[in-house]
PDB file of C-alpha atoms in Angstrom:
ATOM      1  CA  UNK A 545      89.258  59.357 114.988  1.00 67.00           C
ATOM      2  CA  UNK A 546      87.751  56.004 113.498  1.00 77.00           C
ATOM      3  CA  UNK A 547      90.220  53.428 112.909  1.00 78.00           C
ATOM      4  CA  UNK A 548      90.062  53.528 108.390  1.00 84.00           C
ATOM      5  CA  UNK A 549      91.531  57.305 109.355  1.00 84.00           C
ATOM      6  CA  UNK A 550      94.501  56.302 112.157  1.00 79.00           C
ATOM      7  CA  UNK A 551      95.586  53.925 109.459  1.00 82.00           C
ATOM      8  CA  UNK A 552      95.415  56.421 106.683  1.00 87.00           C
ATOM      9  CA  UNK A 553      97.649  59.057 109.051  1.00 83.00           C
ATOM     10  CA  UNK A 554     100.166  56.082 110.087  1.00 82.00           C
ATOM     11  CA  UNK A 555     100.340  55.298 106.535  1.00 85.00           C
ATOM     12  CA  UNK A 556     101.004  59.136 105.107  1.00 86.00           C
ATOM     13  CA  UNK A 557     103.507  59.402 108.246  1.00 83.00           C
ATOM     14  CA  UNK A 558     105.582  56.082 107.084  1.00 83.00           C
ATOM     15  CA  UNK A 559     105.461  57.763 103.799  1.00 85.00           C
ATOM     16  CA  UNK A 560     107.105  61.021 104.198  1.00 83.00           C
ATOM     17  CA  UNK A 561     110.365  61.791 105.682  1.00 80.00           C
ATOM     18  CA  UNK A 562     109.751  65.360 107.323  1.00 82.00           C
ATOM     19  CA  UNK A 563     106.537  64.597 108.715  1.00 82.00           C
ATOM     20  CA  UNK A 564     105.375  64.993 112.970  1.00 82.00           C
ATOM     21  CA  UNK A 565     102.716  62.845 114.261  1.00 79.00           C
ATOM     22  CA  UNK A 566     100.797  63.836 117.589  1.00 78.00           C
ATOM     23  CA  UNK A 567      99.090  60.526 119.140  1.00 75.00           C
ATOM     24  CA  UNK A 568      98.058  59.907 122.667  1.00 73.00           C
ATOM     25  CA  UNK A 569      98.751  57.320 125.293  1.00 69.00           C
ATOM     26  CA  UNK A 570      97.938  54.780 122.836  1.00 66.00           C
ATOM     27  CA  UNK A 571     100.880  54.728 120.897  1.00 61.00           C
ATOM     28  CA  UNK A 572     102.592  53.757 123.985  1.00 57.00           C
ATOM     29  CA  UNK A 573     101.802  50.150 122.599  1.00 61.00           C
ATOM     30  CA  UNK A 574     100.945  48.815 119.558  1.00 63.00           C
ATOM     31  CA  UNK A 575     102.720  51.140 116.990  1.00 69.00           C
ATOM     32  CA  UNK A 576     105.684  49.630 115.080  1.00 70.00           C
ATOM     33  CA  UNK A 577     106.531  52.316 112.865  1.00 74.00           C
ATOM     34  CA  UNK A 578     110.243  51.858 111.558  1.00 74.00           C
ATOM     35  CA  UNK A 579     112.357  54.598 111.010  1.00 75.00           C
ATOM     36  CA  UNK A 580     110.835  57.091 113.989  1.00 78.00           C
ATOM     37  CA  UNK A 581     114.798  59.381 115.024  1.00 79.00           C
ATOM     38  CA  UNK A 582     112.664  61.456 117.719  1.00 82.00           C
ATOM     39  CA  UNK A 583     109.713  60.757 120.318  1.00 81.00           C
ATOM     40  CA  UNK A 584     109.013  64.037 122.415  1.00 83.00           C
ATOM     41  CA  UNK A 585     106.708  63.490 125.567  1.00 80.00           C
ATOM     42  CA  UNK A 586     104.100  66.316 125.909  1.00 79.00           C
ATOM     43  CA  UNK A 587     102.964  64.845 128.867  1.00 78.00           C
ATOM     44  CA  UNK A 588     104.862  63.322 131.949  1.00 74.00           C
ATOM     45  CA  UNK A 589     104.536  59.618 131.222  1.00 72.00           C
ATOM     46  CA  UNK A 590     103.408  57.956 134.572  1.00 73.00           C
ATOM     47  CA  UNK A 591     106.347  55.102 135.201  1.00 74.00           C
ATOM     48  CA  UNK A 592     109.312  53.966 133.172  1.00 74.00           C
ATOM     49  CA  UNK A 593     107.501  51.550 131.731  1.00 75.00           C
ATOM     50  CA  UNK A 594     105.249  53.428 129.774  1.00 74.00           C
ATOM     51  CA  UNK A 595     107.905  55.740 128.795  1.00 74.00           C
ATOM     52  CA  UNK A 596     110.234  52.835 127.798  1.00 73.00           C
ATOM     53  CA  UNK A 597     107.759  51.686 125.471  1.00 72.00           C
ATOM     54  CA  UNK A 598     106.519  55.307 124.216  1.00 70.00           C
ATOM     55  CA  UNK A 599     110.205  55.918 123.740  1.00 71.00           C
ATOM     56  CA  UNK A 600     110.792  52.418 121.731  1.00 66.00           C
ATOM     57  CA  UNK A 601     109.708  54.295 118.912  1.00 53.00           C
ATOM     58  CA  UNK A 602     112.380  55.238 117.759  1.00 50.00           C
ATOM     59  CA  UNK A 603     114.832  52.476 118.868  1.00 50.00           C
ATOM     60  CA  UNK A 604     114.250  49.493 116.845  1.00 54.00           C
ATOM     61  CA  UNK A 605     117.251  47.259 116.068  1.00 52.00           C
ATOM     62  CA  UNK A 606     119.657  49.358 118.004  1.00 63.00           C
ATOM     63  CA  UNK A 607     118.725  52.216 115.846  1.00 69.00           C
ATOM     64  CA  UNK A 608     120.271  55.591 117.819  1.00 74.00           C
ATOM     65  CA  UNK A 609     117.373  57.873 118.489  1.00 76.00           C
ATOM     66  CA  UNK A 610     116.495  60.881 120.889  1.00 80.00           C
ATOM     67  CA  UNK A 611     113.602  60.279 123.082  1.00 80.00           C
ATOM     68  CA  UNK A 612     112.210  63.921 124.852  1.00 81.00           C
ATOM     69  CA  UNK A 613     110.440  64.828 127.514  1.00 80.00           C
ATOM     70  CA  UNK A 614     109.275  68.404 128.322  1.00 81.00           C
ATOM     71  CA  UNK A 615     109.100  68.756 132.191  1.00 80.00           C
ATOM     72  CA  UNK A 616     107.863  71.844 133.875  1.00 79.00           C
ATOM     73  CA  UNK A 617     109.483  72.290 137.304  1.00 78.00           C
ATOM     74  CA  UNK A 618     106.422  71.342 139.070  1.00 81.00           C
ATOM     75  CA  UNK A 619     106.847  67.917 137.350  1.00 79.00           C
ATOM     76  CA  UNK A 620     110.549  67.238 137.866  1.00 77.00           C
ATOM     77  CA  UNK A 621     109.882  65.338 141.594  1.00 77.00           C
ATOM     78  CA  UNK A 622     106.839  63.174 139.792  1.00 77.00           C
ATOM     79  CA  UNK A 623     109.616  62.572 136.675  1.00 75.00           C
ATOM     80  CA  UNK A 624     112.596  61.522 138.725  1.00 74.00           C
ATOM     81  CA  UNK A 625     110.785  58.672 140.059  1.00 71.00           C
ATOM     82  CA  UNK A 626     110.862  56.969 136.245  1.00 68.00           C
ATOM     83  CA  UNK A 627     114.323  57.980 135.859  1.00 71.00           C
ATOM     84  CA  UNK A 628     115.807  56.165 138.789  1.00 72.00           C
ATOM     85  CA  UNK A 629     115.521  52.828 137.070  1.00 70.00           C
ATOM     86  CA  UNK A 630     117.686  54.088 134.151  1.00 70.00           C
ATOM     87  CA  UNK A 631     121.264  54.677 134.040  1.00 65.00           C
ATOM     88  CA  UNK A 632     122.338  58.672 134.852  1.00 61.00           C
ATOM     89  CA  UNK A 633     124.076  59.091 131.950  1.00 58.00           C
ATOM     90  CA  UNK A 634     121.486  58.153 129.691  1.00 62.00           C
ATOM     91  CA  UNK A 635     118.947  61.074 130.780  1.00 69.00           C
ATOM     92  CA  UNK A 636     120.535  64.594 130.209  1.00 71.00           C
ATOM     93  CA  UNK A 637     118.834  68.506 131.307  1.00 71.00           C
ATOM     94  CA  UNK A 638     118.503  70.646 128.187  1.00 72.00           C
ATOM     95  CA  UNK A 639     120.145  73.584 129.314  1.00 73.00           C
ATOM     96  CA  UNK A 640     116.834  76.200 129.253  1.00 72.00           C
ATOM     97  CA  UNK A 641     118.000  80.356 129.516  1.00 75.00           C
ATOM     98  CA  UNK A 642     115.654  81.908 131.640  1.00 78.00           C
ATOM     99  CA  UNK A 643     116.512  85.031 130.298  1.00 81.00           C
ATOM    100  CA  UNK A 644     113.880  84.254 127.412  1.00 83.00           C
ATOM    101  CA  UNK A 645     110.783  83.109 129.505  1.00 84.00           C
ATOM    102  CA  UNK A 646     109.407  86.845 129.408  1.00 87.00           C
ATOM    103  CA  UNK A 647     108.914  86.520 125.838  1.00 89.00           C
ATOM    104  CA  UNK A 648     107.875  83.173 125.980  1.00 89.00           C
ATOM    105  CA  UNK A 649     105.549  83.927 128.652  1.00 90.00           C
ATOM    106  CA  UNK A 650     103.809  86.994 126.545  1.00 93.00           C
ATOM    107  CA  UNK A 651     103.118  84.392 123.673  1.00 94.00           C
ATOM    108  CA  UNK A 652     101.860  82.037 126.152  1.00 92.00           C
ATOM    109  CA  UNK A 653      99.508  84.454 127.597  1.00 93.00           C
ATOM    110  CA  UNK A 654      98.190  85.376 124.598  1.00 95.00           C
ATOM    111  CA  UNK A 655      98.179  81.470 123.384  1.00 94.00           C
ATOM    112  CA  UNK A 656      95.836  80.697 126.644  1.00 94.00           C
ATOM    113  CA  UNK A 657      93.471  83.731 125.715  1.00 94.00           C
ATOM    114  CA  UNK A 658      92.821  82.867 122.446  1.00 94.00           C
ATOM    115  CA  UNK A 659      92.360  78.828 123.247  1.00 93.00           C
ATOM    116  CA  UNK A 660      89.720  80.730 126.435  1.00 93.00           C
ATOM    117  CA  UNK A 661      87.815  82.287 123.997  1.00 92.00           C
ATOM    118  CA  UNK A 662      88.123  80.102 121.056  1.00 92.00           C
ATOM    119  CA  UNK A 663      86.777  77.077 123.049  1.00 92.00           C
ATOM    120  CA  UNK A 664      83.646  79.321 124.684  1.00 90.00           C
ATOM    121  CA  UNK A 665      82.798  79.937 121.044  1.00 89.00           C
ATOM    122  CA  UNK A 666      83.118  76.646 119.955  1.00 89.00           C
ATOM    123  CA  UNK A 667      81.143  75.788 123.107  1.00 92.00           C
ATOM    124  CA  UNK A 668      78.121  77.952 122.518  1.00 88.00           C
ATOM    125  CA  UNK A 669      77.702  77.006 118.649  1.00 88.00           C
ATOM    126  CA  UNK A 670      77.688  73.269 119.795  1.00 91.00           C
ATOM    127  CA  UNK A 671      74.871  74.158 122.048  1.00 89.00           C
ATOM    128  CA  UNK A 672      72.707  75.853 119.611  1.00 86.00           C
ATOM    129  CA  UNK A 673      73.379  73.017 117.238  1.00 89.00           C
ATOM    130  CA  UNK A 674      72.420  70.422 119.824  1.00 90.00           C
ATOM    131  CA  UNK A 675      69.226  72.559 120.490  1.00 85.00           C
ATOM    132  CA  UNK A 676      68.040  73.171 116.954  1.00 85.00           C
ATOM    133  CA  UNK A 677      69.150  69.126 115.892  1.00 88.00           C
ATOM    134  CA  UNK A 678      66.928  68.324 119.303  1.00 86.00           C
ATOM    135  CA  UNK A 679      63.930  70.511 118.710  1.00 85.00           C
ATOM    136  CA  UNK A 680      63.889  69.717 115.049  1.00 84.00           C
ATOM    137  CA  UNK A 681      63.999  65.893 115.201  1.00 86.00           C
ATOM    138  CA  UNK A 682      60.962  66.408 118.065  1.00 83.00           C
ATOM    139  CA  UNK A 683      59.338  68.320 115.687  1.00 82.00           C
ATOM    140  CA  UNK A 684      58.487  71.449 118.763  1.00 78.00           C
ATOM    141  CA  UNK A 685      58.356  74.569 118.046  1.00 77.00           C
ATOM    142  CA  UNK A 686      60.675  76.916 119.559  1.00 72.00           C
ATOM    143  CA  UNK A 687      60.177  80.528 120.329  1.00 73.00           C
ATOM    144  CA  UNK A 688      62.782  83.136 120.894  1.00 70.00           C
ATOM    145  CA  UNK A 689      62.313  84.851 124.581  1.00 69.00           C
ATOM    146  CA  UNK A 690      64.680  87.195 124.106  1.00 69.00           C
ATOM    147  CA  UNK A 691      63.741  90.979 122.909  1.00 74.00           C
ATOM    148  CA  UNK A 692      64.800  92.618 120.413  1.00 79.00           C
ATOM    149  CA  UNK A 693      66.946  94.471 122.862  1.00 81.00           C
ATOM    150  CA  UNK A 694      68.812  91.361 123.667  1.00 81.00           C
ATOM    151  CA  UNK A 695      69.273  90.113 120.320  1.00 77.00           C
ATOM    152  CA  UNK A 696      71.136  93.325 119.595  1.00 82.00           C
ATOM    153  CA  UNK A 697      72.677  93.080 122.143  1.00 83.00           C
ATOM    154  CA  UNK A 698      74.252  89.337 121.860  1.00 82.00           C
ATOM    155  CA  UNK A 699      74.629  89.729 117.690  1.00 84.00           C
ATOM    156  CA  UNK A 700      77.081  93.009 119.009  1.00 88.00           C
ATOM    157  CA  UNK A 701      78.837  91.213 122.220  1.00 88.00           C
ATOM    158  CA  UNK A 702      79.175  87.705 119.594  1.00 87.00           C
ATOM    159  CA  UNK A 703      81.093  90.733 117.175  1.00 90.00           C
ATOM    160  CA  UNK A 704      83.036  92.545 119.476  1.00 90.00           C
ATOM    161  CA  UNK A 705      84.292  89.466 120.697  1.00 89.00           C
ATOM    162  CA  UNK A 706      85.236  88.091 117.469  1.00 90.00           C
ATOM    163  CA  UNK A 707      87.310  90.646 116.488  1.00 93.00           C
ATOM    164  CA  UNK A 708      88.739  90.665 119.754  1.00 93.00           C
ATOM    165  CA  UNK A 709      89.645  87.050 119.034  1.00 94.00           C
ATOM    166  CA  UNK A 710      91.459  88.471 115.710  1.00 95.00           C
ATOM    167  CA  UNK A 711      93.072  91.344 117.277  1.00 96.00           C
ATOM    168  CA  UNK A 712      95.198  88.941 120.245  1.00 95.00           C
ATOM    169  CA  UNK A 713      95.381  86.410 117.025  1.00 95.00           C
ATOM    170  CA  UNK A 714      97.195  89.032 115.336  1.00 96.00           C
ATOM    171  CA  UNK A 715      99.307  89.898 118.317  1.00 96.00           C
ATOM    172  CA  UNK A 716     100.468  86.321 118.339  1.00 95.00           C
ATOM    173  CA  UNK A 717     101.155  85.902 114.756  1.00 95.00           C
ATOM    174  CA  UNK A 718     103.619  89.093 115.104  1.00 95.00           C
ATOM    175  CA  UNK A 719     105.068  87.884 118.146  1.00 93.00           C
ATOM    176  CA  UNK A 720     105.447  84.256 116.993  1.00 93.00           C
ATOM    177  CA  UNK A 721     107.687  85.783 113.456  1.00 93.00           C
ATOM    178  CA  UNK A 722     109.807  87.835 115.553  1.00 91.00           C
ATOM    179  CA  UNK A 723     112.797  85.354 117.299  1.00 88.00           C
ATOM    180  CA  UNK A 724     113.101  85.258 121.259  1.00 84.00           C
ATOM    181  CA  UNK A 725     115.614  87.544 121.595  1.00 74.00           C
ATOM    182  CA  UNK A 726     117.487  87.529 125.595  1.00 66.00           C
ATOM    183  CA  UNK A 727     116.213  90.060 128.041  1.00 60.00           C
ATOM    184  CA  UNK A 728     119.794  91.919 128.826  1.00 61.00           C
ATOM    185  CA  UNK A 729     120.848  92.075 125.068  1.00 57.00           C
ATOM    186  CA  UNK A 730     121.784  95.446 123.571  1.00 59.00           C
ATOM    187  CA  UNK A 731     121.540  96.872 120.159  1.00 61.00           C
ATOM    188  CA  UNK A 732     124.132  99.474 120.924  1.00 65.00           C
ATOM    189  CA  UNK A 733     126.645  96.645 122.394  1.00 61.00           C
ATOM    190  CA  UNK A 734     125.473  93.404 121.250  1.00 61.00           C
ATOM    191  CA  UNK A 735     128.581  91.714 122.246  1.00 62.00           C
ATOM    192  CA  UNK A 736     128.257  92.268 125.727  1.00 56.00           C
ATOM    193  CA  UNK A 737     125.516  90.050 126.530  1.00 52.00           C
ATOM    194  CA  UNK A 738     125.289  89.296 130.275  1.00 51.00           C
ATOM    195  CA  UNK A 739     124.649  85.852 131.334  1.00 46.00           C
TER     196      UNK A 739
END
């Protein structure tokens, strides 16, 4: 992103009230944006430092504000070592029921298959641009080995994958407007939820 457009997005975020802004390791620094109630980490920030100062965000003047982290459980050793310089009271577990992570895993599933095959697309069509923008601005001339055969049979493998794209899209889009309901929960008795 060129610099005239990172100043346009700081600008419409100072601007709005109910607005989210997704920025790398460079806002760690640099940003003084007043105002900012919430910072969530996407990614384990590597010392206390850095997540003092991507967390400072929101704590200007002492301003209350709720600074997040999401930590999977192969993280938690590599996280604790931050967390030891602050005090234990300050850092509190979100309580997370596991009783939900089988839906949440289907959407993720489904998430990762679509990003798989989204990105291979996006992969291929940067290649044939690169090729024609190349061969054009050499002036060559470019023949097409494959037969007819082939073509056929890459215009119908480039369809049958795009509307396998839409169908898991679809999928996701139903399962992302339904709400997570709990694995033991009963229509019949829906007061007696197990924990």
């Amino acid at each position: 992103m060129q610099q005239r457009a990172r100043l346009k997005t700081i600008d419409c975020f100072r601007a709005n009230e109910h607005v989210i802004l997704v920025a790398t390791d460079v806002a760690a620094r640099g940003l003084d944006i007043p105002g900012v109630r919430t910072v969530v980490h996407y990614q384990l920030p590597h010392s206390a430092k850095v997540y003092v100062h991507k967390s400072g965000r929101n704590a200007r003047a002492s301003s209350d504000g709720c600074s997040i982290a999401l930590i999977s459980p192969n993280d938690s050793a590599k996280f604790a070592s931050p967390c030891k310089s602050f005090a234990e009271e300050s850092i509190r577990h979100f309580p997370l029921e596991s009783s939900y992570m089988p839906e949440v895993m289907k959407r993720l599933a489904l998430a990762r298959q679509i990003d798989k095959i989204s990105r291979k697309d996006s992969q291929e069509r940067a290649t044939k641009s690169w090729l024609e923008q190349s061969t054009e601005s050499l002036e060559l001339v470019v023949e097409n080995d494959d037969s007819e055969e082939e073509q056929v049979k890459n215009f119908k493998q480039k369809k049958a994958s795009s509307s396998h794209l839409k169908k898991l899209q679809q999928e996701l889009n139903g399962l992302l407007s339904l709400p997570l309901r709990l694995k033991t929960f009963s229509h019949r008795y829906p007061t007696a939820v197990s924990s």
